[in-house]
Amino acid sequence: MCLNIYLRTVMLFQGLPVNVKLVIEGMEEVGSQGLEKLVEDKKDTFFADVDYIVVTDTPWLSKKPGITYGARGNCYFFLEVEGARRDLHSGSFGGTVYEAMSDLIFLLGQLTDAKGKILIPGAFSGSGTKTVIPAKVIAKFSIRQVPNMNPSVVEKQVTDYFESKFSERKSPNKMKVTMVIGAQPWIANMNDPLYVAAQKAVKKVFNTDADMIRAGGTIPIAKSFEEILGKTVMLLGIGGPDDAPHGQNEKISKHNYIEGTKLYGSLLQEIAHAWP
């Protein structure tokens, strides 16, 4: 999409009104692994002359365009309980061994109360059947982060809590807690010239003011770009509220794609006008 935008902008204006560099990355759903190191390694070369960063992600809240200036962080955990050295036949061993699955179910049941409140102090599948007692079971869960939450602190709180609860079980099994993603929340200054330019672009293309959004999702690289490069970051996606992100029928509408192309082209023009 980005390439289409820039090609169309070049055709329309006989060239780009500002210099543009593209970073194309497809691992956001697993924490953009390796991208932060790349940004750090290239900050004095590829990114040296970059003034602003626009991430083409995050959906709108309605049919009205949205500009995202904040997003939640995310701490993603693996909780592992291991018992026997191998899987055991449930008919032969059921009721005679201390099952890792029972420990895991118990521990997961300690995460929230009946009303959904997180019980951790200080912190707010596949198909088919198998008649075995698994030697090792793993659960995955995440805790979204808001401003003033520190992933390192949350990691310690979660680990300490599970260790305390697991000791109450007096289980002979082994438990391990691993935080595989620790993304910080991010929030930008809406009054920055980049955001002003984006609002003007939305007004020009859609004849309406943009919704200013703080997203519930997590874009790990937004905070990394801001901290490593010291530049303003903005999330300007064109997804609609009915696009079913992460669903089997995830989509993007033809209307949003075409109008979004106009929006990004207009944004480049507004940036150029702001810095002649």
C-alpha positions as CSV (number, residue, x, y, z in Angstrom):
1,M,0.0,0.0,0.0
2,C,2.8,2.4,0.9
3,L,4.5,1.9,-2.4
4,N,1.2,2.5,-4.2
5,I,0.7,5.7,-2.3
6,Y,4.1,7.1,-3.2
7,L,3.9,6.0,-6.8
8,R,0.5,7.8,-7.1
9,T,1.8,10.9,-5.4
10,V,4.8,11.0,-7.7
11,M,2.4,10.7,-10.7
12,L,0.1,13.4,-9.4
13,F,2.7,16.0,-8.3
14,Q,5.5,15.0,-10.6
15,G,7.6,14.0,-7.7
16,L,7.5,13.7,-3.9
17,P,7.1,16.9,-2.0
18,V,9.3,15.5,0.8
19,N,12.0,12.8,1.1
20,V,10.5,9.4,2.1
21,K,12.1,6.3,3.5
22,L,10.2,3.0,3.9
23,V,10.6,0.4,6.6
24,I,8.6,-2.7,5.7
25,E,8.2,-5.2,8.6
26,G,5.8,-8.0,9.2
27,M,6.5,-9.3,12.7
28,E,4.4,-6.8,14.8
29,E,2.2,-9.6,16.2
30,V,5.2,-11.3,17.8
31,G,6.8,-8.1,19.1
32,S,8.7,-6.9,16.0
33,Q,11.6,-9.1,17.0
34,G,14.9,-7.8,15.7
35,L,13.5,-4.4,14.6
36,E,14.5,-2.5,17.7
37,K,18.1,-3.6,17.3
38,L,18.0,-2.7,13.6
39,V,16.8,0.8,14.4
40,E,19.6,1.1,17.0
41,D,22.2,-0.1,14.6
42,K,21.1,2.2,11.8
43,K,20.2,5.3,13.8
44,D,23.3,7.2,12.6
45,T,23.1,6.0,9.0
46,F,19.7,5.1,7.5
47,F,17.7,7.0,10.1
48,A,20.1,9.9,10.5
49,D,18.2,12.4,8.4
50,V,14.7,11.2,9.3
51,D,12.6,13.9,11.0
52,Y,9.2,12.2,11.5
53,I,8.0,8.6,11.6
54,V,4.5,7.5,10.5
55,V,3.4,4.0,11.2
56,T,0.6,2.8,8.9
57,D,-1.2,0.8,11.5
58,T,-4.2,0.9,13.9
59,P,-7.9,1.0,12.9
60,W,-10.5,3.8,13.0
61,L,-13.2,3.8,15.6
62,S,-15.9,4.4,13.0
63,K,-16.2,5.4,9.4
64,K,-14.7,8.7,10.5
65,P,-10.8,8.8,10.1
66,G,-8.7,8.4,13.1
67,I,-5.2,9.5,14.1
68,T,-3.6,7.4,16.9
69,Y,-1.3,9.2,19.3
70,G,-1.1,6.5,22.0
71,A,-1.2,2.8,22.5
72,R,-1.0,0.4,25.4
73,G,2.0,-1.8,26.1
74,N,1.9,-5.5,26.6
75,C,3.6,-8.1,28.8
76,Y,3.2,-11.6,27.2
77,F,3.9,-14.6,29.4
78,F,4.4,-18.3,29.0
79,L,3.4,-20.3,32.1
80,E,4.9,-23.8,32.0
81,V,4.4,-26.7,34.4
82,E,6.3,-29.9,33.9
83,G,5.8,-33.3,35.7
84,A,6.7,-36.6,34.2
85,R,9.6,-37.1,31.7
86,R,7.1,-38.2,29.0
87,D,3.3,-38.2,28.3
88,L,1.5,-41.0,30.2
89,H,-1.5,-43.1,29.2
90,S,-4.5,-41.6,31.0
91,G,-6.2,-45.0,31.5
92,S,-3.1,-46.6,33.1
93,F,-1.9,-43.6,35.1
94,G,-4.9,-41.4,35.7
95,G,-5.5,-40.8,39.4
96,T,-2.0,-42.1,40.4
97,V,0.2,-39.3,39.3
98,Y,0.3,-35.6,40.2
99,E,-0.8,-34.1,36.8
100,A,0.9,-31.0,35.5
101,M,-2.4,-30.0,33.9
102,S,-4.1,-29.8,37.3
103,D,-1.4,-27.4,38.5
104,L,-1.7,-25.3,35.4
105,I,-5.5,-25.0,35.7
106,F,-5.1,-24.1,39.4
107,L,-2.6,-21.4,38.6
108,L,-4.6,-19.9,35.8
109,G,-7.6,-19.8,38.1
110,Q,-5.7,-17.6,40.5
111,L,-5.2,-14.8,37.9
112,T,-8.7,-13.2,38.3
113,D,-11.7,-13.3,40.5
114,A,-15.3,-14.0,39.4
115,K,-15.7,-10.3,38.3
116,G,-12.5,-10.3,36.2
117,K,-10.4,-8.4,38.6
118,I,-6.7,-9.2,38.3
119,L,-5.5,-10.8,41.6
120,I,-1.8,-10.3,41.1
121,P,-0.7,-7.8,43.8
122,G,0.3,-4.5,42.2
123,A,-0.6,-5.5,38.6
124,F,-3.6,-4.8,36.9
125,S,-5.6,-24.3,20.4
126,G,-5.4,-26.8,18.4
127,S,-8.0,-29.3,17.2
128,G,-8.2,-33.1,17.9
129,T,-8.2,-35.3,21.0
130,K,-5.6,-37.1,22.9
131,T,-6.1,-39.5,25.8
132,V,-2.8,-38.9,27.6
133,I,-1.6,-37.2,30.7
134,P,0.8,-34.6,29.3
135,A,4.3,-34.4,30.8
136,K,4.4,-30.7,30.2
137,V,1.7,-28.1,29.7
138,I,2.1,-24.5,28.7
139,A,-0.4,-21.6,28.9
140,K,0.0,-18.2,27.2
141,F,-1.5,-15.0,28.5
142,S,-0.9,-11.3,28.3
143,I,-1.3,-8.2,30.5
144,R,-1.8,-4.9,28.7
145,Q,0.2,-2.0,30.0
146,V,-0.9,1.6,30.5
147,P,1.1,4.7,31.3
148,N,3.2,4.4,34.5
149,M,3.4,0.6,34.3
150,N,6.9,-0.9,33.9
151,P,7.1,-4.3,32.2
152,S,10.1,-5.3,34.4
153,V,8.1,-4.6,37.5
154,V,5.1,-6.5,36.1
155,E,7.3,-9.5,35.3
156,K,8.5,-9.7,38.9
157,Q,5.0,-9.3,40.3
158,V,3.6,-12.1,38.1
159,T,6.5,-14.4,38.7
160,D,6.4,-13.9,42.5
161,Y,2.7,-14.4,42.5
162,F,2.8,-17.7,40.7
163,E,5.7,-18.9,42.8
164,S,3.7,-18.2,45.9
165,K,0.6,-19.9,44.7
166,F,2.5,-22.9,43.3
167,S,4.2,-23.4,46.7
168,E,0.7,-23.6,48.3
169,R,0.0,-26.6,46.0
170,K,3.0,-28.5,47.4
171,S,3.2,-30.1,44.0
172,P,6.2,-32.2,43.0
173,N,6.0,-30.8,39.5
174,K,8.2,-27.9,38.2
175,M,6.9,-24.5,37.2
176,K,8.5,-21.8,35.0
177,V,7.3,-18.3,34.2
178,T,8.7,-16.6,31.1
179,M,7.9,-13.1,29.8
180,V,8.5,-13.3,26.0
181,I,7.3,-9.8,25.2
182,G,7.6,-6.7,27.4
183,A,6.4,-3.8,25.3
184,Q,6.0,-0.4,27.0
185,P,2.9,1.9,26.5
186,W,3.4,4.9,24.2
187,I,1.8,8.3,24.0
188,A,2.7,11.3,21.8
189,N,2.2,15.0,21.8
190,M,-1.0,15.8,19.8
191,N,0.2,19.4,19.3
192,D,3.4,18.4,17.4
193,P,3.5,19.8,13.9
194,L,3.3,16.3,12.4
195,Y,-0.1,15.7,14.1
196,V,-1.3,19.2,13.0
197,A,-0.3,18.3,9.4
198,A,-2.2,15.0,9.7
199,Q,-5.3,16.7,11.0
200,K,-5.2,19.1,8.0
201,A,-4.8,16.2,5.6
202,V,-7.8,14.4,7.1
203,K,-9.9,17.5,6.8
204,K,-8.9,18.1,3.2
205,V,-9.6,14.5,2.1
206,F,-12.6,13.6,4.2
207,N,-14.1,17.0,5.0
208,T,-14.3,16.2,8.7
209,D,-12.1,16.4,11.8
210,A,-10.1,13.3,12.7
211,D,-10.8,11.2,15.8
212,M,-7.8,11.4,18.1
213,I,-7.3,7.9,19.4
214,R,-5.4,6.2,22.1
215,A,-5.5,2.6,21.0
216,G,-6.1,-0.4,23.2
217,G,-3.7,-2.5,21.1
218,T,0.1,-2.5,21.2
219,I,2.6,-1.3,18.6
220,P,6.0,-2.1,20.2
221,I,8.1,-0.3,17.7
222,A,6.4,3.1,18.3
223,K,8.0,3.5,21.7
224,S,11.3,2.2,20.3
225,F,11.4,4.6,17.4
226,E,10.7,7.5,19.8
227,E,13.3,6.5,22.4
228,I,16.1,5.5,20.1
229,L,15.8,8.2,17.4
230,G,14.3,10.9,19.5
231,K,11.7,11.7,16.8
232,T,8.0,12.2,16.7
233,V,6.0,9.0,15.9
234,M,2.4,8.9,14.7
235,L,0.1,6.0,13.9
236,L,-2.0,6.7,10.9
237,G,-3.9,3.6,9.9
238,I,-6.8,3.2,7.4
239,G,-8.5,0.1,8.7
240,G,-12.2,0.3,9.4
241,P,-14.0,-0.8,12.6
242,D,-15.5,-3.9,10.8
243,D,-12.3,-5.2,9.3
244,A,-12.1,-8.0,11.9
245,P,-8.4,-7.7,12.7
246,H,-6.8,-11.0,13.7
247,G,-10.0,-12.8,12.4
248,Q,-10.3,-15.4,9.7
249,N,-11.9,-12.9,7.4
250,E,-9.7,-9.9,8.1
251,K,-10.1,-7.4,5.3
252,I,-9.7,-3.8,4.3
253,S,-12.4,-2.0,2.3
254,K,-11.8,-0.7,-1.2
255,H,-13.1,2.7,-0.1
256,N,-10.7,3.0,2.8
257,Y,-7.8,1.9,0.6
258,I,-8.5,4.4,-2.1
259,E,-9.3,7.3,0.3
260,G,-6.3,6.3,2.5
261,T,-4.0,6.6,-0.5
262,K,-5.3,10.2,-0.9
263,L,-4.8,10.8,2.8
264,Y,-1.2,9.8,2.8
265,G,-0.5,11.8,-0.3
266,S,-2.2,14.8,1.3
267,L,-0.1,14.3,4.4
268,L,3.1,14.5,2.4
269,Q,1.9,17.8,0.9
270,E,0.9,19.2,4.4
271,I,4.3,18.3,5.8
272,A,6.0,20.1,2.8
273,H,3.9,23.2,3.4
274,A,4.7,23.3,7.1
275,W,8.5,23.2,6.4
276,P,9.1,25.0,3.1
